[in-house]
Amino acid sequence: MAKLKIGKKKIDLWTVLSTLFTLLIVVPSLSIFANLFGKGNQNWNHIVDNMLASYVANSLWLALWTGLFSLLVGVSLAWLVTMYEFPFRKFLKWGLVLPLTIPPNIGAYTYYGMLGYTGIIQTTLRNQFGISVEPGAMNIASLGGAVFIFAIFLFPYIYMITKSFFEKNVYSLIENSRVLGRGSIYTFFKVAVPISRGAIVSGVTLVVLELLNDYGVVQYFGIPAFSTAIFTTWFSMGDLNTAVRLASILMSIALSLVLLEKLLRGRRRYSETNSRGRRAKRKKLGSKAGILASAYGLLVFALGFGIPVMQMVYWAAKSYSNVLNAEFMGYTLSTVAMALSGAAIIAVIALVIGNYNRMANSSISKIYSKVTILGYSIPGAVIAVGVIVSFIALDGLLYPAYKWFDPDSKKLVLSSSVVMLGFAYVVRFLGVGFGPIESGYDRMGNRYLEASRTLGMNTVETFFKVDVPILKGSIMTAISLVFLEIIKELPLTLILRPFNFHTLATRSYQYANDEMLPESAVPSLMIVAIGLLSVYIIQNAGRRKR
């Protein structure tokens, strides 16, 4: 291994870098806990007495029903697409992933505008059919409406994970069930669902974590939740202490959910011994069943992607002349620059930690690998609070240096720069980028490392000349995934962005909150277009790896 010489001691370079990166990742979480100890102020006491119960109840209610509906839609569609042949199956196989390219908050703006009094649905009913709808009858700004929005735009997490599991792991069990004369319904509920429980739980966990991270939907629909409370206490009241306390509760809920997921997945393990590389033969559905399956899949696709995109295109056609200007180009370039730089930094860190874990294969290296997912399991608003606290403390330590360079320097330099936002992106999305790269290292194993050693290459040379070229597909997947996540990110950016700094997500949010829904469609469509490009790159990278 490459060594750093300090005095008479030699320290492994990969250990030093991995330890440094891991410590930086956990700093925001530690800063939240460090600021918890102390007496609560009047704002905190008021929240505890009057509002905390509603925050908890609303969050749990949304998590329960969103998780349930996402599960029903995602698992059923994964089963249909994997096990049956019917019209439009090939289209739906990839089309059902596309709702992930639309952030839930953008979906909320779109459906709210469509269903409102001046929206296309009520206007058509009045003008074409003479039907007047009761005020509030189509108001989607409610807990039930939020469940619909989250479920229809987040179910692809469950769909993708479960479909992948069905394709790779259930062949022999499905065939055995068919040989024994069991029907499709029995096979699904008694064989497929139990065997895929781990995959289903992972998908539901991702959905609920995304829900807890949301700010745009609950804020736009006026639903009291932890993320809106954190924003209110920090921006409206200037009360960082109370924001930290709220963030700690939300972080505890999120980490408890992750722990529960590990327990549910770890209780039983299933394995396939004779189905590697084999896939179940799809059963062709009859005409009526095939039509129903196609209609179901196409309806979900339309609700999750087709209808919202058509509405946004209609709005954009009306408003683009008001939006497409130098300012639009400026925040589009800012968005792409932040996303690309963040994705590149995350890929480098993931490569370093993944390489260390492969070479060391120790309990410490495994802990480092687990820490990488910490940020993605914690809502963005929580990370934002932790990053603010950390950077304010860092600015305090560096203030003498600022004064030495510039006697007129302000105290908060890093805290008011784009550096803080970039650091938060790395903390939040490192787990997203680490997954594909870790999988790439697992497939590669140690054989190339050992071969390079016999040729006299050190670990740094092996990393650049052997590992990186072989992992090119995994690196591209990681960068594309992180790029898409940063493009869509709203809570972190709203809290941590420097003054007058905009991204596509924040501009869309601002237009929507200013009741300028047609204008919000232009940056929203740009986000969707970038998302489609990212999905295309990810799928191509996946084909190359196979």
C-alpha positions in Angstrom: 0.0 0.0 0.0 1.0 3.6 -0.5 2.5 5.0 2.7 2.9 8.5 4.1 6.0 8.9 6.3 5.5 10.9 9.4 8.7 10.9 11.5 9.7 7.3 11.8 6.2 6.0 11.2 4.6 5.1 7.9 0.9 5.5 7.6 -1.3 4.0 4.8 -2.5 6.7 2.5 -5.9 5.1 1.9 -6.5 4.8 5.6 -5.7 8.5 6.2 -7.9 9.7 3.3 -10.8 7.3 4.2 -10.7 8.3 7.9 -10.6 12.0 7.0 -13.6 11.7 4.6 -15.6 9.7 7.1 -15.0 12.2 9.9 -16.2 15.0 7.6 -19.3 13.1 6.8 -20.3 12.6 10.4 -19.5 16.2 11.6 -23.0 17.6 10.8 -24.8 14.9 12.7 -22.5 15.2 15.6 -22.9 19.0 15.7 -26.7 18.5 16.0 -26.3 16.2 19.0 -23.7 18.5 20.5 -26.1 21.5 20.4 -29.0 19.5 22.0 -27.7 19.8 25.5 -29.1 23.0 27.0 -32.3 24.6 28.1 -35.0 25.1 25.5 -36.3 28.6 24.8 -39.9 29.9 24.6 -40.2 28.9 20.9 -39.3 25.3 21.7 -41.6 25.2 24.7 -44.5 26.5 22.5 -43.8 23.9 19.9 -43.7 21.0 22.4 -47.0 22.1 24.0 -49.0 22.9 20.9 -47.5 21.7 17.7 -45.1 18.8 18.1 -47.8 16.1 18.3 -49.2 17.3 14.9 -45.8 17.2 13.3 -45.3 13.6 14.5 -48.8 12.5 13.6 -48.7 14.0 10.1 -45.3 12.5 9.3 -46.3 9.1 10.5 -49.6 9.3 8.7 -47.9 10.3 5.4 -45.3 7.6 5.9 -47.8 4.8 6.6 -50.2 5.5 3.7 -47.5 6.5 1.2 -45.5 3.4 2.0 -48.6 1.2 1.6 -49.9 2.6 -1.7 -46.3 2.7 -3.2 -45.9 -0.9 -2.1 -49.1 -2.1 -3.7 -48.4 -0.2 -7.0 -44.7 -1.0 -7.2 -44.8 -4.7 -6.3 -47.9 -5.5 -8.5 -46.4 -3.8 -11.5 -43.0 -5.4 -11.0 -44.7 -8.8 -10.9 -46.8 -8.2 -14.0 -43.9 -6.9 -16.1 -41.5 -9.7 -15.0 -43.9 -12.7 -15.1 -46.4 -12.0 -17.9 -46.5 -11.1 -21.5 -49.2 -8.5 -22.5 -49.5 -5.4 -24.8 -47.1 -2.5 -24.0 -45.1 -4.6 -21.6 -41.8 -3.7 -23.1 -42.7 0.0 -23.1 -43.9 -0.2 -19.5 -40.8 -2.0 -18.3 -38.7 1.2 -18.7 -41.6 3.7 -18.8 -42.6 3.0 -15.2 -39.2 4.3 -14.1 -39.8 7.7 -15.5 -41.9 9.2 -12.7 -38.6 9.4 -10.7 -37.5 12.1 -13.0 -40.2 14.4 -11.7 -39.6 15.6 -8.1 -42.7 15.3 -5.9 -42.9 19.0 -5.3 -43.0 19.7 -9.1 -45.7 17.0 -9.4 -47.6 18.8 -6.5 -47.5 22.1 -8.3 -48.7 20.5 -11.6 -51.6 18.6 -10.1 -52.7 21.6 -8.0 -52.8 23.8 -11.0 -54.6 21.2 -13.1 -57.3 20.5 -10.5 -57.8 24.1 -9.4 -60.8 26.3 -10.4 -58.9 27.8 -13.4 -57.2 24.5 -14.2 -57.8 22.6 -17.4 -60.1 20.0 -15.8 -62.6 22.3 -14.1 -62.4 24.7 -17.1 -63.2 21.9 -19.5 -66.1 20.6 -17.3 -67.6 24.1 -17.2 -67.1 25.2 -20.7 -67.7 22.0 -22.6 -70.2 20.1 -20.4 -71.8 22.8 -18.3 -70.7 21.1 -15.1 -69.8 23.2 -12.1 -67.7 21.6 -9.4 -68.3 22.4 -5.7 -65.5 24.6 -4.3 -62.9 22.5 -2.7 -64.2 19.2 -4.3 -61.0 18.9 -6.4 -58.6 20.4 -3.8 -55.6 18.2 -3.7 -53.8 20.3 -1.0 -54.5 17.9 1.8 -53.0 14.9 3.5 -54.7 12.5 1.1 -53.5 14.6 -1.8 -50.0 14.5 -0.5 -50.1 10.7 -0.2 -51.2 10.5 -3.8 -48.4 12.8 -4.9 -45.7 10.9 -3.0 -47.0 7.5 -4.0 -47.3 8.2 -7.7 -43.9 9.8 -8.0 -41.9 7.6 -5.6 -43.3 4.1 -6.3 -40.6 3.4 -9.0 -38.1 2.9 -6.1 -40.1 -0.2 -5.1 -40.8 -1.2 -8.7 -37.2 -1.2 -9.7 -35.8 -3.0 -6.7 -38.5 -5.6 -6.7 -38.4 -6.2 -10.4 -34.7 -6.7 -10.3 -35.1 -9.2 -7.5 -37.9 -11.1 -9.4 -35.8 -11.3 -12.5 -32.8 -12.8 -10.8 -33.9 -14.8 -7.8 -37.3 -16.5 -8.1 -37.0 -18.8 -11.1 -36.9 -22.2 -9.4 -39.5 -21.4 -6.8 -41.9 -20.1 -9.4 -41.4 -23.1 -11.6 -41.9 -25.5 -8.6 -45.1 -23.7 -7.7 -46.4 -24.1 -11.3 -45.4 -27.8 -11.4 -47.4 -28.3 -8.2 -50.4 -26.9 -9.9 -50.6 -23.7 -7.9 -52.3 -20.7 -9.4 -50.9 -17.3 -10.1 -52.5 -15.7 -7.1 -51.2 -18.3 -4.7 -47.7 -18.2 -6.2 -47.6 -14.4 -5.9 -48.8 -14.1 -2.2 -47.3 -17.4 -0.9 -44.1 -17.6 -2.8 -43.0 -14.3 -4.5 -43.9 -11.8 -1.8 -42.3 -13.7 1.1 -39.1 -14.5 -0.9 -38.8 -10.8 -2.0 -39.5 -9.3 1.4 -36.0 -7.9 1.8 -36.2 -6.1 -1.6 -39.7 -4.8 -0.8 -38.6 -3.5 2.6 -35.6 -1.7 1.0 -37.8 0.0 -1.6 -40.4 1.1 1.0 -37.6 2.5 3.2 -36.3 4.5 0.3 -39.8 5.9 -0.4 -40.4 6.9 3.3 -36.9 8.5 3.5 -37.7 10.6 0.4 -41.0 11.6 2.0 -39.3 12.7 5.2 -36.8 14.7 3.2 -39.6 16.5 1.4 -40.2 20.2 2.0 -41.8 21.4 -1.3 -45.0 19.3 -1.1 -45.9 19.7 2.5 -45.1 23.5 2.4 -47.1 24.0 -0.8 -50.1 22.0 0.5 -49.9 23.7 3.9 -49.3 20.5 5.9 -47.6 21.0 9.3 -44.5 18.7 9.2 -41.0 18.7 10.6 -39.3 20.1 7.5 -41.7 23.1 7.3 -41.2 23.6 11.1 -37.4 23.6 10.7 -37.7 26.2 7.9 -40.0 28.4 9.9 -38.0 28.4 13.1 -34.8 29.1 11.2 -35.9 31.6 8.6 -38.9 33.3 10.2 -37.8 33.3 13.8 -34.0 33.1 13.4 -34.0 30.5 16.1 -31.2 28.0 15.3 -31.5 26.3 18.8 -35.1 25.2 18.2 -34.3 24.2 14.6 -31.6 21.9 15.9 -34.0 20.3 18.3 -36.6 19.7 15.6 -33.9 18.4 13.3 -32.7 15.9 16.0 -36.2 14.5 16.3 -36.6 14.1 12.6 -33.1 12.5 12.4 -34.1 10.1 15.1 -37.2 9.0 13.2 -35.2 8.5 10.0 -32.4 6.5 11.7 -35.0 4.4 13.5 -36.6 3.6 10.2 -33.2 2.5 8.8 -32.6 0.3 11.8 -36.1 -1.2 11.5 -35.4 -2.0 7.8 -32.1 -3.8 8.8 -34.0 -5.8 11.4 -36.8 -6.8 9.0 -34.4 -7.8 6.3 -32.0 -9.6 8.5 -34.4 -11.9 10.3 -34.5 -14.5 7.5 -32.4 -15.0 4.4 -33.3 -16.8 1.2 -31.0 -18.1 -1.4 -31.2 -19.7 -4.8 -28.9 -22.6 -5.6 -29.9 -23.6 -9.1 -31.3 -20.6 -10.9 -28.3 -18.4 -11.5 -28.6 -16.8 -15.0 -32.0 -18.4 -15.6 -35.2 -16.4 -15.8 -38.8 -17.5 -15.5 -40.6 -17.9 -18.8 -43.3 -15.2 -19.1 -46.8 -16.4 -19.3 -48.9 -14.8 -22.0 -52.1 -13.3 -20.6 -55.5 -13.8 -22.3 -57.1 -10.9 -24.2 -59.2 -9.6 -21.3 -56.4 -10.1 -18.7 -53.9 -8.6 -21.1 -56.1 -5.5 -21.7 -56.5 -5.0 -17.9 -52.8 -5.4 -17.3 -52.0 -2.9 -20.0 -54.6 -0.4 -18.8 -53.3 -0.6 -15.3 -49.7 0.0 -16.3 -50.6 2.7 -18.7 -52.8 4.5 -16.2 -50.0 4.5 -13.6 -47.5 5.8 -16.2 -50.0 8.5 -17.3 -50.6 9.7 -13.7 -46.9 9.6 -12.8 -45.3 11.0 -16.0 -47.5 11.5 -19.1 -50.2 13.8 -17.7 -47.9 16.0 -15.6 -45.4 16.4 -18.5 -48.1 17.3 -20.9 -49.5 19.9 -18.5 -46.0 21.4 -18.0 -45.4 21.5 -21.8 -48.7 23.4 -22.2 -47.8 25.9 -19.5 -44.2 26.3 -20.8 -45.6 27.0 -24.3 -47.6 29.9 -22.8 -44.9 31.4 -20.5 -41.4 30.6 -22.0 -41.0 34.1 -23.4 -41.2 35.5 -19.8 -38.7 33.0 -18.5 -36.1 32.2 -21.1 -33.7 35.0 -20.5 -30.1 35.6 -19.3 -31.2 34.9 -15.7 -32.6 31.5 -16.7 -29.3 30.6 -18.4 -27.4 31.8 -15.4 -29.2 29.6 -12.8 -29.3 26.7 -15.3 -25.5 26.8 -15.6 -25.2 27.2 -11.8 -27.3 24.1 -11.3 -25.4 22.0 -13.8 -22.0 23.3 -12.4 -23.0 22.5 -8.8 -24.4 19.1 -9.8 -21.3 18.1 -11.9 -18.8 19.2 -9.3 -20.7 17.6 -6.5 -21.0 14.3 -8.4 -17.3 14.3 -9.3 -16.2 14.9 -5.7 -18.5 12.2 -4.5 -17.2 9.8 -7.1 -13.6 10.4 -5.9 -14.5 10.0 -2.2 -16.5 6.8 -3.0 -13.6 5.4 -5.0 -11.1 6.1 -2.1 -13.3 4.6 0.6 -14.3 1.6 -1.6 -10.7 0.9 -2.4 -9.7 1.0 1.2 -12.6 -1.3 2.2 -11.5 -3.8 -0.5 -7.8 -3.8 0.5 -8.2 -3.6 4.3 -11.4 -5.8 4.6 -11.5 -5.0 8.3 -14.3 -4.0 10.8 -13.1 -0.4 10.6 -13.3 -0.3 6.8 -16.7 -1.8 6.9 -17.8 0.9 9.4 -16.5 3.5 7.0 -18.5 2.0 4.2 -21.7 2.0 6.3 -21.1 5.7 7.3 -21.3 6.7 3.7 -25.1 6.1 3.6 -25.6 8.1 6.8 -26.4 11.3 4.9 -28.9 9.8 2.5 -30.8 8.3 5.5 -31.1 11.8 7.1 -33.5 14.4 5.6 -32.0 17.3 3.8 -33.3 19.9 6.2 -31.6 18.1 9.1 -28.3 17.9 7.3 -28.7 21.6 6.4 -29.0 22.6 10.1 -26.0 20.4 11.0 -23.9 21.9 8.3 -24.9 25.5 9.3 -23.9 24.8 12.9 -20.6 23.3 11.8 -19.6 26.0 9.4 -20.5 28.8 11.8 -18.2 27.2 14.3 -15.5 26.8 11.7 -15.8 30.4 10.7 -15.4 31.4 14.3 -12.1 29.4 14.5 -10.8 30.9 11.2 -11.9 34.5 11.9 -8.3 35.5 13.1 -7.0 34.2 9.8 -9.6 36.1 7.9 -8.6 39.3 9.8 -4.9 38.7 9.0 -5.6 38.5 5.3 -8.2 41.2 5.3 -8.7 43.6 8.3 -12.2 44.4 7.0 -13.2 40.8 6.6 -16.6 39.7 7.7 -16.9 36.9 10.2 -19.0 34.5 8.3 -17.0 33.8 5.1 -17.5 30.0 4.4 -21.0 30.1 5.9 -22.1 32.6 3.3 -20.4 30.9 0.3 -21.3 28.2 -2.1 -18.7 26.0 -0.4 -21.1 25.2 2.4 -23.8 24.1 0.0 -21.4 21.9 -2.0 -20.2 20.3 1.3 -23.8 19.6 2.2 -24.4 17.9 -1.2 -21.5 15.6 -0.6 -22.7 14.6 2.9 -26.3 14.1 1.7 -25.6 12.1 -1.5 -22.3 10.2 -0.9 -24.3 7.1 -0.2 -26.0 7.4 -3.6 -22.7 7.4 -5.4 -21.0 4.9 -3.1 -23.5 2.1 -3.9 -22.6 1.5 -7.6 -18.9 1.9 -7.0 -18.9 -0.5 -4.1 -20.8 -3.0 -6.3 -18.1 -2.5 -9.0 -15.3 -3.2 -6.5 -17.2 -6.4 -5.3 -17.4 -7.7 -8.9 -13.8 -6.9 -9.6 -12.4 -8.5 -6.4 -8.7 -8.6 -5.6 -7.4 -10.5 -8.6 -6.3 -7.4 -10.5 -4.8 -5.9 -7.3 -2.7 -9.0 -6.7 -1.7 -9.2 -10.4 -0.5 -5.6 -10.3 1.6 -6.2 -7.2 3.4 -9.0 -9.0 4.2 -6.5 -11.7 5.7 -4.1 -9.2 3.0 -1.6 -9.1 2.0 0.2 -5.9 -1.6 0.7 -4.8 -1.8 4.3 -6.2 -0.5 3.2 -9.7 -3.0 0.2 -9.6 -5.8 2.6 -8.6 -5.3 4.9 -11.6 -4.1 2.5 -14.2 -6.2 -0.6 -13.4 -9.1 0.1 -11.0 -10.5 3.3 -12.5 -10.6 2.0 -16.2 -12.3 -1.2 -15.1 -14.8 0.7 -12.9 -15.6 3.2 -15.7 -19.2 2.0 -16.0 -19.8 2.0 -12.2 -18.3 5.5 -12.0 -20.6 6.8 -14.8 -23.6 5.3 -13.0 -22.6 6.9 -9.7 -22.0 10.3 -11.3 -25.3 10.2 -13.2 -27.3 9.2 -10.0 -25.7 11.9 -7.9 -26.1 14.5 -10.7 -29.8 13.8 -10.9 -30.3 13.9 -7.1 -28.5 17.3 -6.8 -30.5 18.7 -9.7 -33.7 17.8 -7.9 -32.6 18.7 -4.4 -34.7 21.5 -2.8 -34.5 21.6 1.1 -30.7 21.7 1.3 -30.4 24.3 -1.4 -33.2 26.6 0.0 -31.5 26.7 3.4 -27.8 26.8 2.5 -27.7 28.7 -0.8 -25.8 32.1 -0.7 -27.8 35.3 -1.2 -29.4 35.6 -4.6 -28.1 32.1 -5.7 -30.7 30.1 -7.6 -31.0 26.6 -9.1 -33.6 25.1 -11.3 -35.3 23.6 -8.3 -35.4 26.8 -6.2 -36.6 28.9 -9.1 -39.4 26.5 -9.9 -40.3 26.5 -6.2 -40.3 30.3 -6.1 -42.5 30.7 -9.2 -45.0 28.2 -7.8 -45.1 30.0 -4.4 -45.7 33.3 -6.2 -48.7 31.7 -8.0 -46.9 31.7 -11.3 -47.4 28.1 -12.2 -47.0 28.5 -16.0 -43.6 30.1 -15.4 -42.6 27.3 -12.9 -43.1 24.8 -15.7 -40.0 26.0 -17.7 -37.4 25.2 -15.0 -39.4 22.1 -14.1 -39.3 20.7 -17.6 -35.5 21.4 -17.6 -35.2 19.2 -14.5 -37.3 16.5 -16.1 -35.2 16.6 -19.3 -32.0 16.3 -17.3 -33.5 13.5 -15.4 -34.4 11.6 -18.6 -30.8 12.0 -19.8 -29.5 10.7 -16.5 -31.8 7.7 -16.7 -30.6 7.0 -20.2 -27.0 7.1 -19.2 -27.6 4.9 -16.2 -29.4 2.3 -18.2 -26.6 2.2 -20.9 -23.9 2.0 -18.2 -25.9 -1.0 -16.7 -26.0 -2.8 -20.1 -22.2 -2.3 -20.5 -21.5 -3.7 -17.1 -23.6 -6.8 -17.9 
